[in-house]
mmCIF file with all atom_site columns, C-alpha atoms in Angstrom:
data_model
loop_
_atom_site.group_PDB
_atom_site.id
_atom_site.type_symbol
_atom_site.label_atom_id
_atom_site.label_alt_id
_atom_site.label_comp_id
_atom_site.label_asym_id
_atom_site.label_entity_id
_atom_site.label_seq_id
_atom_site.pdbx_PDB_ins_code
_atom_site.Cartn_x
_atom_site.Cartn_y
_atom_site.Cartn_z
_atom_site.occupancy
_atom_site.B_iso_or_equiv
_atom_site.pdbx_formal_charge
_atom_site.auth_seq_id
_atom_site.auth_comp_id
_atom_site.auth_asym_id
_atom_site.auth_atom_id
_atom_site.pdbx_PDB_model_num
ATOM 1   C CA . MET A 1 1   ? 0.000   0.000  0.000   1.00 75.00 ? 1   MET A CA 1
ATOM 2   C CA . VAL A 1 2   ? 1.333   3.409  -0.937  1.00 90.00 ? 2   VAL A CA 1
ATOM 3   C CA . GLN A 1 3   ? 0.841   5.600  2.123   1.00 94.00 ? 3   GLN A CA 1
ATOM 4   C CA . GLY A 1 4   ? -1.255  8.676  1.286   1.00 97.00 ? 4   GLY A CA 1
ATOM 5   C CA . LEU A 1 5   ? -2.606  7.457  -2.077  1.00 98.00 ? 5   LEU A CA 1
ATOM 6   C CA . GLU A 1 6   ? -6.355  6.998  -2.620  1.00 98.00 ? 6   GLU A CA 1
ATOM 7   C CA . ILE A 1 7   ? -8.059  5.789  -5.774  1.00 98.00 ? 7   ILE A CA 1
ATOM 8   C CA . ILE A 1 8   ? -11.777 6.578  -6.004  1.00 98.00 ? 8   ILE A CA 1
ATOM 9   C CA . THR A 1 9   ? -14.557 6.973  -8.544  1.00 98.00 ? 9   THR A CA 1
ATOM 10  C CA . CYS A 1 10  ? -16.006 10.479 -8.299  1.00 98.00 ? 10  CYS A CA 1
ATOM 11  C CA . ASP A 1 11  ? -16.587 13.865 -9.865  1.00 97.00 ? 11  ASP A CA 1
ATOM 12  C CA . ILE A 1 12  ? -13.290 15.643 -9.175  1.00 98.00 ? 12  ILE A CA 1
ATOM 13  C CA . THR A 1 13  ? -15.014 19.044 -9.097  1.00 98.00 ? 13  THR A CA 1
ATOM 14  C CA . THR A 1 14  ? -16.842 18.081 -5.883  1.00 98.00 ? 14  THR A CA 1
ATOM 15  C CA . LEU A 1 15  ? -13.797 17.105 -3.829  1.00 98.00 ? 15  LEU A CA 1
ATOM 16  C CA . ASP A 1 16  ? -12.851 19.017 -0.701  1.00 97.00 ? 16  ASP A CA 1
ATOM 17  C CA . VAL A 1 17  ? -9.062  19.007 -1.104  1.00 98.00 ? 17  VAL A CA 1
ATOM 18  C CA . ASP A 1 18  ? -6.462  21.761 -1.136  1.00 98.00 ? 18  ASP A CA 1
ATOM 19  C CA . ALA A 1 19  ? -6.063  21.481 -4.926  1.00 98.00 ? 19  ALA A CA 1
ATOM 20  C CA . ILE A 1 20  ? -7.640  19.684 -7.814  1.00 98.00 ? 20  ILE A CA 1
ATOM 21  C CA . VAL A 1 21  ? -5.689  19.142 -10.984 1.00 98.00 ? 21  VAL A CA 1
ATOM 22  C CA . THR A 1 22  ? -7.279  19.700 -14.341 1.00 98.00 ? 22  THR A CA 1
ATOM 23  C CA . ALA A 1 23  ? -6.071  18.252 -17.619 1.00 97.00 ? 23  ALA A CA 1
ATOM 24  C CA . ALA A 1 24  ? -5.408  21.570 -19.323 1.00 97.00 ? 24  ALA A CA 1
ATOM 25  C CA . ASN A 1 25  ? -4.409  22.623 -22.812 1.00 96.00 ? 25  ASN A CA 1
ATOM 26  C CA . THR A 1 26  ? -1.304  24.731 -23.407 1.00 96.00 ? 26  THR A CA 1
ATOM 27  C CA . GLN A 1 27  ? -3.343  27.939 -23.700 1.00 96.00 ? 27  GLN A CA 1
ATOM 28  C CA . LEU A 1 28  ? -5.168  27.252 -20.371 1.00 96.00 ? 28  LEU A CA 1
ATOM 29  C CA . ARG A 1 29  ? -8.433  28.243 -22.026 1.00 90.00 ? 29  ARG A CA 1
ATOM 30  C CA . GLY A 1 30  ? -10.671 25.521 -20.688 1.00 87.00 ? 30  GLY A CA 1
ATOM 31  C CA . GLY A 1 31  ? -12.153 23.066 -23.094 1.00 83.00 ? 31  GLY A CA 1
ATOM 32  C CA . GLY A 1 32  ? -13.983 19.788 -22.992 1.00 87.00 ? 32  GLY A CA 1
ATOM 33  C CA . GLY A 1 33  ? -13.797 16.836 -20.649 1.00 92.00 ? 33  GLY A CA 1
ATOM 34  C CA . VAL A 1 34  ? -12.515 17.376 -17.134 1.00 95.00 ? 34  VAL A CA 1
ATOM 35  C CA . ASP A 1 35  ? -11.076 20.802 -17.965 1.00 96.00 ? 35  ASP A CA 1
ATOM 36  C CA . GLY A 1 36  ? -14.460 22.053 -19.152 1.00 96.00 ? 36  GLY A CA 1
ATOM 37  C CA . ALA A 1 37  ? -16.118 20.620 -16.041 1.00 96.00 ? 37  ALA A CA 1
ATOM 38  C CA . VAL A 1 38  ? -13.567 22.299 -13.761 1.00 98.00 ? 38  VAL A CA 1
ATOM 39  C CA . HIS A 1 39  ? -13.981 25.643 -15.514 1.00 97.00 ? 39  HIS A CA 1
ATOM 40  C CA . ARG A 1 40  ? -17.796 25.431 -15.275 1.00 97.00 ? 40  ARG A CA 1
ATOM 41  C CA . ALA A 1 41  ? -17.690 24.486 -11.593 1.00 97.00 ? 41  ALA A CA 1
ATOM 42  C CA . ALA A 1 42  ? -15.091 27.134 -10.659 1.00 98.00 ? 42  ALA A CA 1
ATOM 43  C CA . GLY A 1 43  ? -16.899 29.941 -12.473 1.00 97.00 ? 43  GLY A CA 1
ATOM 44  C CA . PRO A 1 44  ? -15.774 32.603 -14.953 1.00 96.00 ? 44  PRO A CA 1
ATOM 45  C CA . LYS A 1 45  ? -13.014 34.006 -12.746 1.00 98.00 ? 45  LYS A CA 1
ATOM 46  C CA . LEU A 1 46  ? -10.987 30.862 -13.414 1.00 98.00 ? 46  LEU A CA 1
ATOM 47  C CA . LEU A 1 47  ? -10.663 31.670 -17.108 1.00 96.00 ? 47  LEU A CA 1
ATOM 48  C CA . GLU A 1 48  ? -9.626  35.237 -16.245 1.00 96.00 ? 48  GLU A CA 1
ATOM 49  C CA . ALA A 1 49  ? -6.909  33.900 -13.932 1.00 97.00 ? 49  ALA A CA 1
ATOM 50  C CA . CYS A 1 50  ? -5.733  31.478 -16.629 1.00 97.00 ? 50  CYS A CA 1
ATOM 51  C CA . ARG A 1 51  ? -5.455  34.239 -19.216 1.00 96.00 ? 51  ARG A CA 1
ATOM 52  C CA . ALA A 1 52  ? -3.157  36.145 -16.868 1.00 96.00 ? 52  ALA A CA 1
ATOM 53  C CA . LEU A 1 53  ? -0.755  33.169 -16.767 1.00 96.00 ? 53  LEU A CA 1
ATOM 54  C CA . GLY A 1 54  ? -0.010  33.272 -20.486 1.00 94.00 ? 54  GLY A CA 1
ATOM 55  C CA . GLY A 1 55  ? -0.194  29.530 -21.086 1.00 96.00 ? 55  GLY A CA 1
ATOM 56  C CA . CYS A 1 56  ? 1.756   26.490 -19.957 1.00 98.00 ? 56  CYS A CA 1
ATOM 57  C CA . PRO A 1 57  ? 4.050   24.105 -21.849 1.00 98.00 ? 57  PRO A CA 1
ATOM 58  C CA . THR A 1 58  ? 3.281   20.401 -22.173 1.00 98.00 ? 58  THR A CA 1
ATOM 59  C CA . GLY A 1 59  ? 4.599   18.456 -19.173 1.00 98.00 ? 59  GLY A CA 1
ATOM 60  C CA . ASP A 1 60  ? 4.317   21.413 -16.817 1.00 98.00 ? 60  ASP A CA 1
ATOM 61  C CA . ALA A 1 61  ? 1.673   22.864 -14.486 1.00 98.00 ? 61  ALA A CA 1
ATOM 62  C CA . ARG A 1 62  ? 0.332   26.219 -13.277 1.00 98.00 ? 62  ARG A CA 1
ATOM 63  C CA . LEU A 1 63  ? -1.643  27.238 -10.188 1.00 98.00 ? 63  LEU A CA 1
ATOM 64  C CA . THR A 1 64  ? -4.749  29.411 -9.840  1.00 98.00 ? 64  THR A CA 1
ATOM 65  C CA . PRO A 1 65  ? -7.290  29.932 -7.077  1.00 98.00 ? 65  PRO A CA 1
ATOM 66  C CA . GLY A 1 66  ? -10.220 27.500 -7.001  1.00 98.00 ? 66  GLY A CA 1
ATOM 67  C CA . PHE A 1 67  ? -12.848 30.250 -6.969  1.00 98.00 ? 67  PHE A CA 1
ATOM 68  C CA . ASP A 1 68  ? -16.286 28.555 -6.673  1.00 98.00 ? 68  ASP A CA 1
ATOM 69  C CA . LEU A 1 69  ? -14.875 25.061 -6.066  1.00 98.00 ? 69  LEU A CA 1
ATOM 70  C CA . LYS A 1 70  ? -14.514 23.408 -2.653  1.00 98.00 ? 70  LYS A CA 1
ATOM 71  C CA . ALA A 1 71  ? -10.819 23.070 -3.514  1.00 98.00 ? 71  ALA A CA 1
ATOM 72  C CA . ARG A 1 72  ? -8.790  26.169 -2.667  1.00 98.00 ? 72  ARG A CA 1
ATOM 73  C CA . TYR A 1 73  ? -6.666  25.861 -5.801  1.00 98.00 ? 73  TYR A CA 1
ATOM 74  C CA . VAL A 1 74  ? -6.714  24.483 -9.325  1.00 98.00 ? 74  VAL A CA 1
ATOM 75  C CA . ILE A 1 75  ? -3.497  23.117 -10.754 1.00 98.00 ? 75  ILE A CA 1
ATOM 76  C CA . HIS A 1 76  ? -3.568  23.168 -14.555 1.00 98.00 ? 76  HIS A CA 1
ATOM 77  C CA . ALA A 1 77  ? -1.428  20.261 -15.804 1.00 98.00 ? 77  ALA A CA 1
ATOM 78  C CA . VAL A 1 78  ? -0.736  19.961 -19.509 1.00 98.00 ? 78  VAL A CA 1
ATOM 79  C CA . GLY A 1 79  ? -0.320  16.380 -20.590 1.00 98.00 ? 79  GLY A CA 1
ATOM 80  C CA . PRO A 1 80  ? 0.825   15.242 -24.024 1.00 98.00 ? 80  PRO A CA 1
ATOM 81  C CA . ILE A 1 81  ? -1.271  14.404 -27.038 1.00 97.00 ? 81  ILE A CA 1
ATOM 82  C CA . TRP A 1 82  ? -0.680  10.723 -27.880 1.00 98.00 ? 82  TRP A CA 1
ATOM 83  C CA . GLN A 1 83  ? 1.298   10.379 -31.101 1.00 97.00 ? 83  GLN A CA 1
ATOM 84  C CA . GLY A 1 84  ? 2.091   6.686  -31.028 1.00 97.00 ? 84  GLY A CA 1
ATOM 85  C CA . GLY A 1 85  ? 4.414   6.558  -28.034 1.00 96.00 ? 85  GLY A CA 1
ATOM 86  C CA . ASP A 1 86  ? 7.718   7.496  -29.635 1.00 96.00 ? 86  ASP A CA 1
ATOM 87  C CA . GLN A 1 87  ? 7.498   11.277 -29.186 1.00 96.00 ? 87  GLN A CA 1
ATOM 88  C CA . GLY A 1 88  ? 8.378   11.372 -25.480 1.00 98.00 ? 88  GLY A CA 1
ATOM 89  C CA . GLU A 1 89  ? 4.768   11.076 -24.359 1.00 98.00 ? 89  GLU A CA 1
ATOM 90  C CA . ASP A 1 90  ? 5.550   8.924  -21.297 1.00 98.00 ? 90  ASP A CA 1
ATOM 91  C CA . GLY A 1 91  ? 8.085   11.411 -19.960 1.00 98.00 ? 91  GLY A CA 1
ATOM 92  C CA . LEU A 1 92  ? 5.795   14.368 -20.620 1.00 98.00 ? 92  LEU A CA 1
ATOM 93  C CA . LEU A 1 93  ? 2.872   12.723 -18.840 1.00 98.00 ? 93  LEU A CA 1
ATOM 94  C CA . ALA A 1 94  ? 5.008   11.790 -15.833 1.00 98.00 ? 94  ALA A CA 1
ATOM 95  C CA . SER A 1 95  ? 6.338   15.347 -15.812 1.00 98.00 ? 95  SER A CA 1
ATOM 96  C CA . ALA A 1 96  ? 2.800   16.797 -15.791 1.00 98.00 ? 96  ALA A CA 1
ATOM 97  C CA . TYR A 1 97  ? 2.007   14.728 -12.676 1.00 98.00 ? 97  TYR A CA 1
ATOM 98  C CA . MET A 1 98  ? 5.330   15.475 -10.970 1.00 98.00 ? 98  MET A CA 1
ATOM 99  C CA . SER A 1 99  ? 5.155   19.208 -11.763 1.00 98.00 ? 99  SER A CA 1
ATOM 100 C CA . SER A 1 100 ? 1.686   19.325 -10.211 1.00 98.00 ? 100 SER A CA 1
ATOM 101 C CA . LEU A 1 101 ? 2.852   17.499 -7.090  1.00 98.00 ? 101 LEU A CA 1
ATOM 102 C CA . GLN A 1 102 ? 5.913   19.715 -6.719  1.00 98.00 ? 102 GLN A CA 1
ATOM 103 C CA . LEU A 1 103 ? 3.793   22.837 -7.173  1.00 98.00 ? 103 LEU A CA 1
ATOM 104 C CA . ALA A 1 104 ? 1.436   21.623 -4.445  1.00 98.00 ? 104 ALA A CA 1
ATOM 105 C CA . GLY A 1 105 ? 4.393   20.904 -2.166  1.00 98.00 ? 105 GLY A CA 1
ATOM 106 C CA . ASP A 1 106 ? 5.953   24.303 -2.877  1.00 97.00 ? 106 ASP A CA 1
ATOM 107 C CA . GLN A 1 107 ? 2.665   25.910 -1.817  1.00 97.00 ? 107 GLN A CA 1
ATOM 108 C CA . GLY A 1 108 ? 2.566   23.867 1.399   1.00 98.00 ? 108 GLY A CA 1
ATOM 109 C CA . LEU A 1 109 ? -0.617  22.064 0.351   1.00 98.00 ? 109 LEU A CA 1
ATOM 110 C CA . ARG A 1 110 ? -1.571  18.838 2.104   1.00 98.00 ? 110 ARG A CA 1
ATOM 111 C CA . SER A 1 111 ? -4.042  17.265 -0.341  1.00 98.00 ? 111 SER A CA 1
ATOM 112 C CA . ILE A 1 112 ? -4.353  17.095 -4.114  1.00 98.00 ? 112 ILE A CA 1
ATOM 113 C CA . ALA A 1 113 ? -6.641  15.230 -6.518  1.00 98.00 ? 113 ALA A CA 1
ATOM 114 C CA . PHE A 1 114 ? -5.843  14.211 -10.104 1.00 98.00 ? 114 PHE A CA 1
ATOM 115 C CA . PRO A 1 115 ? -7.984  13.149 -13.037 1.00 98.00 ? 115 PRO A CA 1
ATOM 116 C CA . ALA A 1 116 ? -6.598  10.686 -15.604 1.00 98.00 ? 116 ALA A CA 1
ATOM 117 C CA . ILE A 1 117 ? -4.554  13.282 -17.503 1.00 98.00 ? 117 ILE A CA 1
ATOM 118 C CA . SER A 1 118 ? -4.330  12.950 -21.316 1.00 97.00 ? 118 SER A CA 1
ATOM 119 C CA . THR A 1 119 ? -6.619  9.899  -21.536 1.00 97.00 ? 119 THR A CA 1
ATOM 120 C CA . GLY A 1 120 ? -9.611  11.721 -23.040 1.00 94.00 ? 120 GLY A CA 1
ATOM 121 C CA . VAL A 1 121 ? -9.410  13.612 -26.326 1.00 93.00 ? 121 VAL A CA 1
ATOM 122 C CA . TYR A 1 122 ? -5.582  13.565 -26.113 1.00 96.00 ? 122 TYR A CA 1
ATOM 123 C CA . GLY A 1 123 ? -5.786  9.802  -26.705 1.00 97.00 ? 123 GLY A CA 1
ATOM 124 C CA . PHE A 1 124 ? -3.125  8.533  -24.288 1.00 98.00 ? 124 PHE A CA 1
ATOM 125 C CA . PRO A 1 125 ? -3.706  4.774  -23.756 1.00 98.00 ? 125 PRO A CA 1
ATOM 126 C CA . ALA A 1 126 ? -5.574  4.539  -20.457 1.00 98.00 ? 126 ALA A CA 1
ATOM 127 C CA . GLU A 1 127 ? -3.729  1.543  -18.946 1.00 97.00 ? 127 GLU A CA 1
ATOM 128 C CA . ARG A 1 128 ? -0.339  3.009  -19.792 1.00 98.00 ? 128 ARG A CA 1
ATOM 129 C CA . ALA A 1 129 ? -1.386  6.384  -18.355 1.00 98.00 ? 129 ALA A CA 1
ATOM 130 C CA . ALA A 1 130 ? -2.630  4.728  -15.156 1.00 98.00 ? 130 ALA A CA 1
ATOM 131 C CA . ARG A 1 131 ? 0.732   2.969  -14.660 1.00 97.00 ? 131 ARG A CA 1
ATOM 132 C CA . LEU A 1 132 ? 2.626   6.238  -15.186 1.00 98.00 ? 132 LEU A CA 1
ATOM 133 C CA . ALA A 1 133 ? 0.322   8.159  -12.859 1.00 98.00 ? 133 ALA A CA 1
ATOM 134 C CA . VAL A 1 134 ? 0.522   5.631  -10.033 1.00 98.00 ? 134 VAL A CA 1
ATOM 135 C CA . ARG A 1 135 ? 4.296   5.201  -10.389 1.00 97.00 ? 135 ARG A CA 1
ATOM 136 C CA . THR A 1 136 ? 4.900   8.967  -10.389 1.00 98.00 ? 136 THR A CA 1
ATOM 137 C CA . VAL A 1 137 ? 2.656   9.590  -7.381  1.00 98.00 ? 137 VAL A CA 1
ATOM 138 C CA . ALA A 1 138 ? 4.194   6.673  -5.444  1.00 97.00 ? 138 ALA A CA 1
ATOM 139 C CA . THR A 1 139 ? 7.698   7.997  -6.141  1.00 97.00 ? 139 THR A CA 1
ATOM 140 C CA . PHE A 1 140 ? 6.713   11.475 -4.986  1.00 98.00 ? 140 PHE A CA 1
ATOM 141 C CA . LEU A 1 141 ? 5.043   10.237 -1.784  1.00 97.00 ? 141 LEU A CA 1
ATOM 142 C CA . ARG A 1 142 ? 8.251   8.442  -0.718  1.00 95.00 ? 142 ARG A CA 1
ATOM 143 C CA . GLU A 1 143 ? 9.999   11.803 -0.294  1.00 95.00 ? 143 GLU A CA 1
ATOM 144 C CA . PRO A 1 144 ? 9.343   14.406 2.436   1.00 95.00 ? 144 PRO A CA 1
ATOM 145 C CA . SER A 1 145 ? 6.665   16.923 1.425   1.00 96.00 ? 145 SER A CA 1
ATOM 146 C CA . SER A 1 146 ? 3.706   18.791 2.855   1.00 97.00 ? 146 SER A CA 1
ATOM 147 C CA . VAL A 1 147 ? 1.539   16.710 0.505   1.00 98.00 ? 147 VAL A CA 1
ATOM 148 C CA . ALA A 1 148 ? 0.163   13.869 2.604   1.00 97.00 ? 148 ALA A CA 1
ATOM 149 C CA . ARG A 1 149 ? -2.886  12.853 0.549   1.00 98.00 ? 149 ARG A CA 1
ATOM 150 C CA . VAL A 1 150 ? -3.083  12.253 -3.198  1.00 98.00 ? 150 VAL A CA 1
ATOM 151 C CA . VAL A 1 151 ? -6.423  11.242 -4.686  1.00 98.00 ? 151 VAL A CA 1
ATOM 152 C CA . LEU A 1 152 ? -6.622  9.683  -8.126  1.00 98.00 ? 152 LEU A CA 1
ATOM 153 C CA . ALA A 1 153 ? -10.174 10.762 -8.950  1.00 98.00 ? 153 ALA A CA 1
ATOM 154 C CA . CYS A 1 154 ? -11.432 8.378  -11.600 1.00 98.00 ? 154 CYS A CA 1
ATOM 155 C CA . PHE A 1 155 ? -14.386 9.341  -13.746 1.00 95.00 ? 155 PHE A CA 1
ATOM 156 C CA . ASP A 1 156 ? -15.742 5.778  -13.924 1.00 97.00 ? 156 ASP A CA 1
ATOM 157 C CA . ASP A 1 157 ? -15.230 2.320  -12.441 1.00 97.00 ? 157 ASP A CA 1
ATOM 158 C CA . ALA A 1 158 ? -13.150 1.138  -15.413 1.00 97.00 ? 158 ALA A CA 1
ATOM 159 C CA . SER A 1 159 ? -10.629 3.928  -14.793 1.00 97.00 ? 159 SER A CA 1
ATOM 160 C CA . ARG A 1 160 ? -10.583 3.160  -11.067 1.00 98.00 ? 160 ARG A CA 1
ATOM 161 C CA . GLN A 1 161 ? -9.898  -0.509 -11.813 1.00 98.00 ? 161 GLN A CA 1
ATOM 162 C CA . ARG A 1 162 ? -7.017  0.390  -14.173 1.00 98.00 ? 162 ARG A CA 1
ATOM 163 C CA . HIS A 1 163 ? -5.427  2.555  -11.476 1.00 98.00 ? 163 HIS A CA 1
ATOM 164 C CA . GLU A 1 164 ? -5.946  -0.097 -8.777  1.00 98.00 ? 164 GLU A CA 1
ATOM 165 C CA . THR A 1 165 ? -4.331  -2.710 -11.042 1.00 98.00 ? 165 THR A CA 1
ATOM 166 C CA . ALA A 1 166 ? -1.365  -0.385 -11.612 1.00 97.00 ? 166 ALA A CA 1
ATOM 167 C CA . LEU A 1 167 ? -1.057  0.122  -7.845  1.00 97.00 ? 167 LEU A CA 1
ATOM 168 C CA . ARG A 1 168 ? -1.074  -3.640 -7.189  1.00 96.00 ? 168 ARG A CA 1
ATOM 169 C CA . GLN A 1 169 ? 1.663   -4.113 -9.807  1.00 94.00 ? 169 GLN A CA 1
ATOM 170 C CA . ILE A 1 170 ? 3.828   -1.471 -8.143  1.00 89.00 ? 170 ILE A CA 1
ATOM 171 C CA . GLU A 1 171 ? 3.270   -2.977 -4.702  1.00 87.00 ? 171 GLU A CA 1
ATOM 172 C CA . MET A 1 172 ? 4.373   -6.408 -5.950  1.00 86.00 ? 172 MET A CA 1
ATOM 173 C CA . ASN A 1 173 ? 7.697   -5.030 -7.186  1.00 77.00 ? 173 ASN A CA 1
#
């Protein structure tokens, strides 16, 4: 068991955590999927705050207030668009997770929740993404940080099962 890691099926926009992560685009303009849901739930001030940031490169993350969300902050993580697996997608996805975790730690946050970054319209294979997400979070949680709770907020039971399988594989090694 990875201490501090939870895997649940839920609507990430309803979680009462210090920060929720959204799967953002490089322009931080909102969009479809989880990013659209986060922007709708947080209200129009979120888009204003994103515009002030001037974008975010793939593999990195940016922080804004949570506005109308229960979460105090939104971390906008830009994952890669799947291009077949030989364009550095694995490293970029791991970097998006790690950048988000480090940003939360730098802010002294204690809890953070992630969606399955890049697995929607960006087309990243869901099982592969789950393994990368769980491995990256487990690595981060082994080091000292203010972050004590990481929630992998899965949109459906199939996603939750993929992440639980990835966690079991890590625990066996």
